[in-house]
Amino acid sequence: MVCCCISRLWYHVISSSVKIWQNACRRYGFQINRDFLSSDGPYWKRFFIDMNYRRVQLRKGLCFDHHVYDRHLRKVTAVYYANGKLATASESKIIQLWDCETNVCLLTLRTYASVASIRFDQSWIIVSSYLGHLVSWDMVTGQRTVEYQRHVGAVFTFDYSKDLGVLVSGSSDTKIKFWSLKRGTLLTTLQEHTSWVLKVLLCSFPRLDNSDNRRHLMFSMDKSKVRVWAVSLGFVWKEPEGLYITSLYSIPLHMDGMNLFIPGLHFDNAFLYFVKQDPHLRGHSLLCKWNVRLGKMAREIRLNVKIKALLGIGKRYAAVVAHLNNFGSSNFFAFDMNNLDLVAVSNLPCSRPSTTDCSQLILGERDWLNGLDGKNDKGVLLAAGVEDNTVHIIKWLPRRPLFSDSNNS
């Protein structure tokens, strides 16, 4: 940019170089659309300047707008976001589904117990309760479809796979249970944990030659370790025979014998990410990147902040919620995992975790964590149930391009 000011010749030579501006975009973490590799140097210069201005605004917290959903009468205990919609549940035993674009409540359901965790897709809504059972509803009709009975403690976490046809749940009774997703029958129970199961993830994990898309990994987390499991379906004459579950290894979370549990467990099909709190360095955390295939630590990133929850991981950025005293009034921030530069900040009202895995916090759209591309900085950034019995929504403000169409032409 400085060299462009030297002379008219330098300006035209540098501005017309596609390589210079594409490399600048990659260095700052901006996504390059491989389907549109324009040879127009000035286009990439304009794209870089536009995205860099958005990045500067992000660091100042000027790219977000705040909204409140306040139809709950008691504390909000769980939220979940997918495809522009937000599901919320509260101690008043009410579940609501919201359209985040119009801020309109689309569906209201009543349940018999306070909800600990919630998920939904285009087919159904599934919730777990503090009484130890899980229930699903049809997304279209709102009718209760399946009940999964039951744990003897609160079910803090669950996940499911339509490929395997199973739902897996983790509970304060220290057990992990596998259920038939459509029938609700109990398939098997795992008892390898000795403390509350705080998180389970069920993720597809095909072989290196992509020969089997029914092979999955499960990660189960308690306050002291993460266990890694292989889960697959057995087949006889092309028909499913049974579920095969194998314990592979465990990952310790303690540091020097101290367990300081931090919510957040994320898998990107190659690496598992989680956070350790350093007991000797007050206000410091370690973001751990674990190579699942090799079974060893790939990288530990030291952060000069005390993390409350790890919300999301992308190819370039990580998003976390910290305690308020770290950045003054800002407690949400994203950082570049390559150079630890601060990328985005915002402020979220104070809230105490409703469950040990912070199920009242959810990250919205996630593609921007792979790098800004000019199109993925929109929609919902974050949703959280806060202490005044409301749901606080942070949305992206529309980006205003620095260059008009007439300038681009």
mmCIF file of C-alpha atoms in Angstrom:
data_model
loop_
_atom_site.group_PDB
_atom_site.id
_atom_site.type_symbol
_atom_site.label_atom_id
_atom_site.label_comp_id
_atom_site.label_asym_id
_atom_site.label_seq_id
_atom_site.Cartn_x
_atom_site.Cartn_y
_atom_site.Cartn_z
ATOM 1 C CA MET A 1 0.000 0.000 0.000
ATOM 2 C CA VAL A 2 2.897 2.351 0.752
ATOM 3 C CA CYS A 3 4.646 1.429 -2.481
ATOM 4 C CA CYS A 4 1.505 2.317 -4.452
ATOM 5 C CA CYS A 5 2.050 5.937 -3.354
ATOM 6 C CA ILE A 6 5.603 6.192 -4.766
ATOM 7 C CA SER A 7 4.671 6.929 -8.357
ATOM 8 C CA ARG A 8 2.036 6.354 -11.000
ATOM 9 C CA LEU A 9 4.137 3.539 -12.526
ATOM 10 C CA TRP A 10 4.561 1.734 -9.204
ATOM 11 C CA TYR A 11 0.843 2.154 -8.539
ATOM 12 C CA HIS A 12 -0.162 0.458 -11.805
ATOM 13 C CA VAL A 13 2.434 -2.336 -11.549
ATOM 14 C CA ILE A 14 1.566 -3.256 -7.947
ATOM 15 C CA SER A 15 -2.195 -2.809 -8.328
ATOM 16 C CA SER A 16 -2.253 -5.141 -11.340
ATOM 17 C CA SER A 17 -0.414 -7.983 -9.560
ATOM 18 C CA VAL A 18 -2.844 -10.798 -8.709
ATOM 19 C CA LYS A 19 -0.232 -12.713 -6.698
ATOM 20 C CA ILE A 20 0.571 -9.805 -4.374
ATOM 21 C CA TRP A 21 -3.026 -9.228 -3.326
ATOM 22 C CA GLN A 22 -4.029 -12.900 -3.103
ATOM 23 C CA ASN A 23 -1.018 -13.575 -0.869
ATOM 24 C CA ALA A 24 -1.992 -10.588 1.270
ATOM 25 C CA CYS A 25 -5.511 -12.044 1.632
ATOM 26 C CA ARG A 26 -4.162 -15.431 2.685
ATOM 27 C CA ARG A 27 -1.746 -13.873 5.167
ATOM 28 C CA TYR A 28 -4.605 -12.023 6.889
ATOM 29 C CA GLY A 29 -6.832 -15.118 6.912
ATOM 30 C CA PHE A 30 -9.278 -14.129 4.154
ATOM 31 C CA GLN A 31 -10.747 -16.963 2.085
ATOM 32 C CA ILE A 32 -9.909 -17.118 -1.625
ATOM 33 C CA ASN A 33 -12.783 -18.499 -3.688
ATOM 34 C CA ARG A 34 -11.125 -21.136 -5.862
ATOM 35 C CA ASP A 35 -14.140 -21.168 -8.186
ATOM 36 C CA PHE A 36 -13.491 -17.535 -8.989
ATOM 37 C CA LEU A 37 -9.762 -17.026 -9.519
ATOM 38 C CA SER A 38 -10.004 -13.737 -11.390
ATOM 39 C CA SER A 39 -6.845 -12.534 -13.137
ATOM 40 C CA ASP A 40 -7.919 -8.963 -12.447
ATOM 41 C CA GLY A 41 -5.331 -7.524 -10.044
ATOM 42 C CA PRO A 42 -7.384 -4.434 -9.108
ATOM 43 C CA TYR A 43 -10.296 -6.735 -8.141
ATOM 44 C CA TRP A 44 -8.133 -8.549 -5.573
ATOM 45 C CA LYS A 45 -6.736 -5.264 -4.299
ATOM 46 C CA ARG A 46 -10.262 -3.964 -3.719
ATOM 47 C CA PHE A 47 -11.240 -7.279 -2.092
ATOM 48 C CA PHE A 48 -8.245 -7.100 0.262
ATOM 49 C CA ILE A 49 -8.912 -3.492 1.271
ATOM 50 C CA ASP A 50 -12.619 -4.224 1.812
ATOM 51 C CA MET A 51 -11.966 -7.308 3.953
ATOM 52 C CA ASN A 52 -9.187 -5.626 5.893
ATOM 53 C CA TYR A 53 -11.529 -2.748 6.773
ATOM 54 C CA ARG A 54 -14.081 -5.320 8.005
ATOM 55 C CA ARG A 55 -11.346 -6.929 10.086
ATOM 56 C CA VAL A 56 -10.430 -3.581 11.678
ATOM 57 C CA GLN A 57 -14.092 -3.007 12.534
ATOM 58 C CA LEU A 58 -14.291 -6.508 14.039
ATOM 59 C CA ARG A 59 -11.407 -5.788 16.390
ATOM 60 C CA LYS A 60 -13.254 -2.690 17.610
ATOM 61 C CA GLY A 61 -16.506 -4.606 18.132
ATOM 62 C CA LEU A 62 -18.364 -2.428 15.615
ATOM 63 C CA CYS A 63 -19.750 -5.216 13.399
ATOM 64 C CA PHE A 64 -22.451 -6.599 15.683
ATOM 65 C CA ASP A 65 -26.009 -5.792 16.729
ATOM 66 C CA HIS A 66 -27.719 -7.059 19.895
ATOM 67 C CA HIS A 67 -31.253 -8.444 20.275
ATOM 68 C CA VAL A 68 -33.252 -9.930 23.155
ATOM 69 C CA TYR A 69 -35.882 -12.700 23.159
ATOM 70 C CA ASP A 70 -37.828 -12.306 26.410
ATOM 71 C CA ARG A 71 -40.818 -14.679 26.365
ATOM 72 C CA HIS A 72 -39.384 -17.026 29.011
ATOM 73 C CA LEU A 73 -40.691 -16.670 32.567
ATOM 74 C CA ARG A 74 -37.814 -18.440 34.305
ATOM 75 C CA LYS A 75 -34.106 -19.030 33.736
ATOM 76 C CA VAL A 76 -33.059 -20.181 30.255
ATOM 77 C CA THR A 77 -31.142 -23.446 30.620
ATOM 78 C CA ALA A 78 -30.332 -24.487 27.032
ATOM 79 C CA VAL A 79 -30.070 -23.004 23.529
ATOM 80 C CA TYR A 80 -29.189 -24.445 20.116
ATOM 81 C CA TYR A 81 -28.732 -22.799 16.703
ATOM 82 C CA ALA A 82 -28.951 -24.276 13.197
ATOM 83 C CA ASN A 83 -29.890 -23.004 9.725
ATOM 84 C CA GLY A 84 -31.107 -19.583 10.806
ATOM 85 C CA LYS A 85 -33.278 -20.885 13.657
ATOM 86 C CA LEU A 86 -32.749 -20.894 17.415
ATOM 87 C CA ALA A 87 -34.253 -23.319 19.937
ATOM 88 C CA THR A 88 -34.487 -22.216 23.577
ATOM 89 C CA ALA A 89 -35.590 -24.018 26.739
ATOM 90 C CA SER A 90 -36.104 -22.766 30.291
ATOM 91 C CA GLU A 91 -36.902 -23.847 33.842
ATOM 92 C CA SER A 92 -40.539 -22.977 33.096
ATOM 93 C CA LYS A 93 -40.547 -26.233 31.031
ATOM 94 C CA ILE A 94 -41.218 -24.405 27.782
ATOM 95 C CA ILE A 95 -39.352 -24.978 24.510
ATOM 96 C CA GLN A 96 -39.482 -22.341 21.798
ATOM 97 C CA LEU A 97 -38.208 -22.288 18.212
ATOM 98 C CA TRP A 98 -37.344 -18.862 16.758
ATOM 99 C CA ASP A 99 -36.699 -17.564 13.255
ATOM 100 C CA CYS A 100 -33.597 -15.426 13.775
ATOM 101 C CA GLU A 101 -34.098 -13.400 10.606
ATOM 102 C CA THR A 102 -37.573 -12.164 11.545
ATOM 103 C CA ASN A 103 -37.223 -12.623 15.349
ATOM 104 C CA VAL A 104 -40.571 -14.463 15.351
ATOM 105 C CA CYS A 105 -41.395 -17.490 17.545
ATOM 106 C CA LEU A 106 -42.380 -20.334 15.192
ATOM 107 C CA LEU A 107 -43.194 -23.123 17.640
ATOM 108 C CA THR A 108 -43.847 -23.560 21.369
ATOM 109 C CA LEU A 109 -43.709 -26.923 23.146
ATOM 110 C CA ARG A 110 -44.239 -27.941 26.760
ATOM 111 C CA THR A 111 -42.265 -30.621 28.530
ATOM 112 C CA TYR A 112 -42.549 -32.321 31.918
ATOM 113 C CA ALA A 113 -39.083 -31.490 33.231
ATOM 114 C CA SER A 114 -36.471 -28.755 33.044
ATOM 115 C CA VAL A 115 -34.280 -29.136 29.961
ATOM 116 C CA ALA A 116 -30.531 -29.618 30.297
ATOM 117 C CA SER A 117 -29.620 -29.783 26.593
ATOM 118 C CA ILE A 118 -31.412 -29.319 23.257
ATOM 119 C CA ARG A 119 -30.782 -30.032 19.563
ATOM 120 C CA PHE A 120 -32.859 -29.981 16.386
ATOM 121 C CA ASP A 121 -32.695 -30.498 12.636
ATOM 122 C CA GLN A 122 -35.246 -30.437 9.815
ATOM 123 C CA SER A 123 -36.981 -33.575 11.147
ATOM 124 C CA TRP A 124 -37.211 -33.276 14.915
ATOM 125 C CA ILE A 125 -36.365 -31.518 18.170
ATOM 126 C CA ILE A 126 -34.633 -33.604 20.856
ATOM 127 C CA VAL A 127 -34.101 -32.536 24.472
ATOM 128 C CA SER A 128 -32.527 -34.091 27.556
ATOM 129 C CA SER A 129 -33.720 -33.396 31.079
ATOM 130 C CA TYR A 130 -32.456 -33.179 34.630
ATOM 131 C CA LEU A 131 -34.743 -36.132 35.473
ATOM 132 C CA GLY A 132 -32.659 -38.520 33.346
ATOM 133 C CA HIS A 133 -34.696 -39.026 30.168
ATOM 134 C CA LEU A 134 -34.701 -37.683 26.612
ATOM 135 C CA VAL A 135 -37.680 -36.816 24.406
ATOM 136 C CA SER A 136 -38.066 -36.025 20.704
ATOM 137 C CA TRP A 137 -40.807 -34.071 18.882
ATOM 138 C CA ASP A 138 -41.706 -33.953 15.219
ATOM 139 C CA MET A 139 -40.516 -30.624 13.841
ATOM 140 C CA VAL A 140 -43.535 -30.157 11.537
ATOM 141 C CA THR A 141 -46.457 -31.352 13.668
ATOM 142 C CA GLY A 142 -45.051 -30.629 17.125
ATOM 143 C CA GLN A 143 -46.140 -34.100 18.272
ATOM 144 C CA ARG A 144 -44.053 -36.087 20.750
ATOM 145 C CA THR A 145 -42.513 -39.030 18.898
ATOM 146 C CA VAL A 146 -39.944 -40.958 20.981
ATOM 147 C CA GLU A 147 -38.975 -41.073 24.648
ATOM 148 C CA TYR A 148 -35.618 -42.502 25.716
ATOM 149 C CA GLN A 149 -35.941 -44.023 29.221
ATOM 150 C CA ARG A 150 -33.707 -43.507 31.191
ATOM 151 C CA HIS A 151 -30.611 -42.512 33.172
ATOM 152 C CA VAL A 152 -30.722 -42.220 36.963
ATOM 153 C CA GLY A 153 -29.114 -38.755 36.874
ATOM 154 C CA ALA A 154 -29.317 -35.548 34.885
ATOM 155 C CA VAL A 155 -28.514 -35.953 31.166
ATOM 156 C CA PHE A 156 -26.145 -33.060 30.476
ATOM 157 C CA THR A 157 -25.229 -33.972 26.913
ATOM 158 C CA PHE A 158 -26.252 -36.070 23.920
ATOM 159 C CA ASP A 159 -25.566 -36.469 20.213
ATOM 160 C CA TYR A 160 -26.988 -38.597 17.413
ATOM 161 C CA SER A 161 -26.154 -40.020 14.001
ATOM 162 C CA LYS A 162 -28.723 -40.751 11.313
ATOM 163 C CA ASP A 163 -26.150 -42.871 9.446
ATOM 164 C CA LEU A 164 -25.845 -45.202 12.435
ATOM 165 C CA GLY A 165 -29.454 -44.722 13.572
ATOM 166 C CA VAL A 166 -28.351 -44.177 17.176
ATOM 167 C CA LEU A 167 -28.516 -41.542 19.869
ATOM 168 C CA VAL A 168 -25.814 -41.397 22.567
ATOM 169 C CA SER A 169 -26.290 -39.675 25.932
ATOM 170 C CA GLY A 170 -24.023 -38.829 28.857
ATOM 171 C CA SER A 171 -25.215 -38.301 32.417
ATOM 172 C CA SER A 172 -24.316 -37.406 35.981
ATOM 173 C CA ASP A 173 -24.767 -41.113 36.775
ATOM 174 C CA THR A 174 -21.323 -41.517 35.020
ATOM 175 C CA LYS A 175 -22.847 -43.730 32.306
ATOM 176 C CA ILE A 176 -23.011 -43.395 28.523
ATOM 177 C CA LYS A 177 -26.035 -44.976 26.870
ATOM 178 C CA PHE A 178 -26.687 -45.799 23.224
ATOM 179 C CA TRP A 179 -30.306 -45.748 22.041
ATOM 180 C CA SER A 180 -32.128 -46.595 18.841
ATOM 181 C CA LEU A 181 -32.790 -43.174 17.352
ATOM 182 C CA LYS A 182 -36.227 -44.015 15.889
ATOM 183 C CA ARG A 183 -37.534 -46.545 18.430
ATOM 184 C CA GLY A 184 -36.021 -45.293 21.702
ATOM 185 C CA THR A 185 -34.876 -48.752 22.813
ATOM 186 C CA LEU A 186 -31.668 -49.023 24.848
ATOM 187 C CA LEU A 187 -28.872 -50.695 22.841
ATOM 188 C CA THR A 188 -25.938 -50.701 25.261
ATOM 189 C CA THR A 189 -24.442 -48.906 28.278
ATOM 190 C CA LEU A 190 -20.812 -47.870 28.790
ATOM 191 C CA GLN A 191 -19.476 -47.466 32.341
ATOM 192 C CA GLU A 192 -15.828 -46.495 31.837
ATOM 193 C CA HIS A 193 -16.195 -43.001 33.347
ATOM 194 C CA THR A 194 -15.943 -42.535 37.114
ATOM 195 C CA SER A 195 -17.380 -38.983 37.263
ATOM 196 C CA TRP A 196 -20.103 -36.993 35.534
ATOM 197 C CA VAL A 197 -20.101 -37.293 31.751
ATOM 198 C CA LEU A 198 -20.101 -33.656 30.632
ATOM 199 C CA LYS A 199 -19.857 -33.948 26.834
ATOM 200 C CA VAL A 200 -20.321 -36.567 24.126
ATOM 201 C CA LEU A 201 -19.610 -36.057 20.412
ATOM 202 C CA LEU A 202 -20.499 -38.579 17.704
ATOM 203 C CA CYS A 203 -18.638 -37.761 14.466
ATOM 204 C CA SER A 204 -18.257 -39.552 11.151
ATOM 205 C CA PHE A 205 -14.663 -40.612 10.562
ATOM 206 C CA PRO A 206 -14.193 -42.489 7.250
ATOM 207 C CA ARG A 207 -11.104 -44.489 6.522
ATOM 208 C CA LEU A 208 -8.239 -42.852 4.670
ATOM 209 C CA ASP A 209 -9.535 -44.318 1.383
ATOM 210 C CA ASN A 210 -13.122 -43.112 2.185
ATOM 211 C CA SER A 211 -14.303 -46.733 1.853
ATOM 212 C CA ASP A 212 -16.725 -46.658 4.791
ATOM 213 C CA ASN A 213 -18.852 -43.641 5.701
ATOM 214 C CA ARG A 214 -20.573 -45.573 8.526
ATOM 215 C CA ARG A 215 -17.438 -45.545 10.673
ATOM 216 C CA HIS A 216 -17.699 -43.010 13.504
ATOM 217 C CA LEU A 217 -15.673 -41.747 16.413
ATOM 218 C CA MET A 218 -17.195 -40.855 19.753
ATOM 219 C CA PHE A 219 -15.552 -38.509 22.222
ATOM 220 C CA SER A 220 -16.744 -38.527 25.829
ATOM 221 C CA MET A 221 -15.519 -35.956 28.324
ATOM 222 C CA ASP A 222 -15.552 -35.727 32.103
ATOM 223 C CA LYS A 223 -13.706 -33.281 34.350
ATOM 224 C CA SER A 224 -10.406 -35.195 34.212
ATOM 225 C CA LYS A 225 -10.166 -36.868 30.788
ATOM 226 C CA VAL A 226 -11.485 -37.314 27.265
ATOM 227 C CA ARG A 227 -12.060 -40.870 26.053
ATOM 228 C CA VAL A 228 -11.909 -41.730 22.342
ATOM 229 C CA TRP A 229 -14.113 -44.531 20.984
ATOM 230 C CA ALA A 230 -14.567 -46.223 17.608
ATOM 231 C CA VAL A 231 -18.225 -46.830 16.721
ATOM 232 C CA SER A 232 -19.415 -48.754 13.662
ATOM 233 C CA LEU A 233 -22.232 -50.908 12.333
ATOM 234 C CA GLY A 234 -21.670 -54.552 11.536
ATOM 235 C CA PHE A 235 -23.314 -55.867 8.371
ATOM 236 C CA VAL A 236 -24.389 -59.339 7.247
ATOM 237 C CA TRP A 237 -25.583 -59.653 3.642
ATOM 238 C CA LYS A 238 -25.712 -55.847 3.414
ATOM 239 C CA GLU A 239 -28.095 -55.654 6.384
ATOM 240 C CA PRO A 240 -27.119 -54.008 9.705
ATOM 241 C CA GLU A 241 -26.313 -56.647 12.308
ATOM 242 C CA GLY A 242 -25.243 -54.719 15.390
ATOM 243 C CA LEU A 243 -23.340 -51.807 16.896
ATOM 244 C CA TYR A 244 -19.628 -52.278 17.606
ATOM 245 C CA ILE A 245 -17.982 -49.929 20.135
ATOM 246 C CA THR A 246 -14.264 -50.033 20.958
ATOM 247 C CA SER A 247 -12.393 -47.880 23.482
ATOM 248 C CA LEU A 248 -9.228 -46.567 21.787
ATOM 249 C CA TYR A 249 -7.462 -44.393 24.370
ATOM 250 C CA SER A 250 -7.987 -41.554 26.845
ATOM 251 C CA ILE A 251 -6.563 -38.017 26.973
ATOM 252 C CA PRO A 252 -5.808 -36.587 30.446
ATOM 253 C CA LEU A 253 -7.039 -33.055 31.121
ATOM 254 C CA HIS A 254 -5.365 -32.433 34.472
ATOM 255 C CA MET A 255 -2.215 -30.355 34.880
ATOM 256 C CA ASP A 256 0.077 -31.222 37.800
ATOM 257 C CA GLY A 257 -2.695 -33.230 39.405
ATOM 258 C CA MET A 258 -5.235 -30.392 39.308
ATOM 259 C CA ASN A 259 -8.523 -30.618 37.389
ATOM 260 C CA LEU A 260 -9.852 -27.269 36.154
ATOM 261 C CA PHE A 261 -12.614 -28.211 33.725
ATOM 262 C CA ILE A 262 -13.311 -25.807 30.819
ATOM 263 C CA PRO A 263 -16.393 -26.488 28.624
ATOM 264 C CA GLY A 264 -15.789 -26.975 24.922
ATOM 265 C CA LEU A 265 -14.881 -30.001 22.792
ATOM 266 C CA HIS A 266 -14.591 -29.672 18.986
ATOM 267 C CA PHE A 267 -13.529 -32.070 16.222
ATOM 268 C CA ASP A 268 -12.673 -31.001 12.651
ATOM 269 C CA ASN A 269 -12.306 -34.531 11.152
ATOM 270 C CA ALA A 270 -8.581 -34.553 11.895
ATOM 271 C CA PHE A 271 -7.883 -32.802 15.194
ATOM 272 C CA LEU A 272 -9.689 -32.603 18.527
ATOM 273 C CA TYR A 273 -9.633 -29.230 20.314
ATOM 274 C CA PHE A 274 -10.126 -28.595 24.029
ATOM 275 C CA VAL A 275 -8.887 -26.191 26.706
ATOM 276 C CA LYS A 276 -6.807 -26.716 29.811
ATOM 277 C CA GLN A 277 -6.523 -24.107 32.557
ATOM 278 C CA ASP A 278 -2.976 -23.620 33.850
ATOM 279 C CA PRO A 279 -3.181 -23.735 37.692
ATOM 280 C CA HIS A 280 0.199 -22.024 38.111
ATOM 281 C CA LEU A 281 -0.350 -19.106 35.724
ATOM 282 C CA ARG A 282 -3.438 -17.265 36.884
ATOM 283 C CA GLY A 283 -5.430 -15.901 33.957
ATOM 284 C CA HIS A 284 -3.771 -18.181 31.388
ATOM 285 C CA SER A 285 -5.196 -21.080 29.349
ATOM 286 C CA LEU A 286 -3.893 -23.706 26.947
ATOM 287 C CA LEU A 287 -5.794 -24.427 23.730
ATOM 288 C CA CYS A 288 -4.889 -28.029 22.898
ATOM 289 C CA LYS A 289 -4.871 -29.498 19.371
ATOM 290 C CA TRP A 290 -4.868 -33.310 19.516
ATOM 291 C CA ASN A 291 -4.040 -35.498 16.493
ATOM 292 C CA VAL A 292 -6.712 -38.190 16.681
ATOM 293 C CA ARG A 293 -5.174 -40.639 14.186
ATOM 294 C CA LEU A 294 -1.722 -40.527 15.812
ATOM 295 C CA GLY A 295 -3.050 -40.281 19.365
ATOM 296 C CA LYS A 296 -0.722 -37.465 20.439
ATOM 297 C CA MET A 297 -0.678 -33.733 21.043
ATOM 298 C CA ALA A 298 -0.057 -31.744 17.861
ATOM 299 C CA ARG A 299 0.107 -28.279 19.397
ATOM 300 C CA GLU A 300 -0.552 -26.339 22.597
ATOM 301 C CA ILE A 301 -1.435 -22.652 22.196
ATOM 302 C CA ARG A 302 -0.890 -20.525 25.300
ATOM 303 C CA LEU A 303 -3.506 -17.789 25.683
ATOM 304 C CA ASN A 304 -3.138 -14.851 28.046
ATOM 305 C CA VAL A 305 -6.776 -15.068 29.066
ATOM 306 C CA LYS A 306 -8.886 -17.154 31.426
ATOM 307 C CA ILE A 307 -11.387 -18.934 29.200
ATOM 308 C CA LYS A 308 -14.940 -19.633 30.336
ATOM 309 C CA ALA A 309 -15.923 -21.785 27.334
ATOM 310 C CA LEU A 310 -14.500 -22.770 23.935
ATOM 311 C CA LEU A 311 -17.334 -22.053 21.488
ATOM 312 C CA GLY A 312 -15.943 -22.921 18.066
ATOM 313 C CA ILE A 313 -12.898 -23.782 15.973
ATOM 314 C CA GLY A 314 -12.313 -23.156 12.271
ATOM 315 C CA LYS A 315 -9.407 -23.543 9.886
ATOM 316 C CA ARG A 316 -8.132 -20.088 10.839
ATOM 317 C CA TYR A 317 -9.936 -18.616 13.859
ATOM 318 C CA ALA A 318 -11.079 -19.818 17.294
ATOM 319 C CA ALA A 319 -14.000 -18.292 19.231
ATOM 320 C CA VAL A 320 -14.163 -18.257 23.032
ATOM 321 C CA VAL A 321 -16.022 -16.650 25.912
ATOM 322 C CA ALA A 322 -13.761 -15.286 28.622
ATOM 323 C CA HIS A 323 -14.378 -13.805 32.041
ATOM 324 C CA LEU A 324 -15.232 -10.111 32.013
ATOM 325 C CA ASN A 325 -12.102 -8.912 33.805
ATOM 326 C CA ASN A 326 -9.894 -10.009 30.881
ATOM 327 C CA PHE A 327 -10.974 -7.404 28.324
ATOM 328 C CA GLY A 328 -12.982 -4.913 30.355
ATOM 329 C CA SER A 329 -16.524 -4.934 28.989
ATOM 330 C CA SER A 330 -15.748 -7.498 26.259
ATOM 331 C CA ASN A 331 -15.977 -11.182 27.064
ATOM 332 C CA PHE A 332 -16.471 -12.744 23.611
ATOM 333 C CA PHE A 333 -13.489 -12.768 21.310
ATOM 334 C CA ALA A 334 -12.027 -14.603 18.342
ATOM 335 C CA PHE A 335 -8.346 -14.929 17.597
ATOM 336 C CA ASP A 336 -6.155 -16.059 14.708
ATOM 337 C CA MET A 337 -4.649 -19.443 15.553
ATOM 338 C CA ASN A 338 -1.654 -18.799 13.279
ATOM 339 C CA ASN A 339 -0.343 -15.680 14.986
ATOM 340 C CA LEU A 340 -2.710 -15.236 18.017
ATOM 341 C CA ASP A 341 -3.846 -11.828 16.726
ATOM 342 C CA LEU A 342 -7.165 -10.657 18.114
ATOM 343 C CA VAL A 343 -9.772 -10.834 15.322
ATOM 344 C CA ALA A 344 -13.144 -9.941 16.883
ATOM 345 C CA VAL A 345 -14.556 -8.779 20.222
ATOM 346 C CA SER A 346 -18.025 -8.215 21.624
ATOM 347 C CA ASN A 347 -19.712 -7.965 24.990
ATOM 348 C CA LEU A 348 -22.147 -10.550 26.335
ATOM 349 C CA PRO A 349 -24.252 -9.943 29.472
ATOM 350 C CA CYS A 350 -23.070 -11.793 32.547
ATOM 351 C CA SER A 351 -24.491 -15.281 32.993
ATOM 352 C CA ARG A 352 -23.757 -18.245 35.202
ATOM 353 C CA PRO A 353 -23.590 -21.668 33.533
ATOM 354 C CA SER A 354 -26.879 -23.559 33.786
ATOM 355 C CA THR A 355 -25.035 -26.841 33.216
ATOM 356 C CA THR A 356 -21.408 -27.857 33.483
ATOM 357 C CA ASP A 357 -20.970 -27.787 29.690
ATOM 358 C CA CYS A 358 -22.466 -24.257 29.320
ATOM 359 C CA SER A 359 -25.450 -25.441 27.279
ATOM 360 C CA GLN A 360 -26.978 -21.944 27.533
ATOM 361 C CA LEU A 361 -24.225 -20.664 25.173
ATOM 362 C CA ILE A 362 -24.100 -21.469 21.446
ATOM 363 C CA LEU A 363 -22.130 -20.094 18.523
ATOM 364 C CA GLY A 364 -24.249 -19.190 15.482
ATOM 365 C CA GLU A 365 -22.881 -19.275 11.924
ATOM 366 C CA ARG A 366 -19.437 -20.875 11.872
ATOM 367 C CA ASP A 367 -18.079 -20.618 8.326
ATOM 368 C CA TRP A 368 -16.405 -17.270 9.077
ATOM 369 C CA LEU A 369 -14.056 -19.137 11.452
ATOM 370 C CA ASN A 370 -12.401 -20.530 8.294
ATOM 371 C CA GLY A 371 -11.643 -16.953 7.194
ATOM 372 C CA LEU A 372 -13.725 -14.030 5.924
ATOM 373 C CA ASP A 373 -14.788 -14.268 2.287
ATOM 374 C CA GLY A 374 -17.130 -11.293 1.922
ATOM 375 C CA LYS A 375 -20.257 -13.470 2.169
ATOM 376 C CA ASN A 376 -20.031 -15.433 5.427
ATOM 377 C CA ASP A 377 -20.067 -12.440 7.811
ATOM 378 C CA LYS A 378 -23.832 -12.383 8.297
ATOM 379 C CA GLY A 379 -26.572 -13.992 10.370
ATOM 380 C CA VAL A 380 -26.247 -14.936 14.038
ATOM 381 C CA LEU A 381 -22.882 -14.707 15.758
ATOM 382 C CA LEU A 382 -23.823 -15.940 19.228
ATOM 383 C CA ALA A 383 -26.834 -16.744 21.429
ATOM 384 C CA ALA A 384 -26.898 -17.031 25.206
ATOM 385 C CA GLY A 385 -29.399 -17.442 28.009
ATOM 386 C CA VAL A 386 -28.659 -14.726 30.568
ATOM 387 C CA GLU A 387 -29.596 -14.132 34.195
ATOM 388 C CA ASP A 388 -32.636 -11.909 33.572
ATOM 389 C CA ASN A 389 -34.505 -14.915 32.048
ATOM 390 C CA THR A 390 -33.981 -13.698 28.482
ATOM 391 C CA VAL A 391 -32.037 -14.931 25.484
ATOM 392 C CA HIS A 392 -29.396 -12.510 24.219
ATOM 393 C CA ILE A 393 -28.660 -12.685 20.484
ATOM 394 C CA ILE A 394 -25.639 -11.100 18.794
ATOM 395 C CA LYS A 395 -25.990 -10.685 15.008
ATOM 396 C CA TRP A 396 -23.643 -9.491 12.297
ATOM 397 C CA LEU A 397 -24.340 -6.011 10.971
ATOM 398 C CA PRO A 398 -24.471 -5.800 7.146
ATOM 399 C CA ARG A 399 -21.106 -5.021 5.601
ATOM 400 C CA ARG A 400 -20.866 -1.776 3.691
ATOM 401 C CA PRO A 401 -18.387 -2.172 0.806
ATOM 402 C CA LEU A 402 -15.819 0.593 0.544
ATOM 403 C CA PHE A 403 -16.081 0.444 -3.263
ATOM 404 C CA SER A 404 -19.326 1.058 -5.109
ATOM 405 C CA ASP A 405 -20.211 -0.760 -8.319
ATOM 406 C CA SER A 406 -19.225 2.315 -10.325
ATOM 407 C CA ASN A 407 -15.805 2.341 -8.692
ATOM 408 C CA ASN A 408 -15.396 -1.384 -9.306
ATOM 409 C CA SER A 409 -16.121 -0.895 -12.967
#
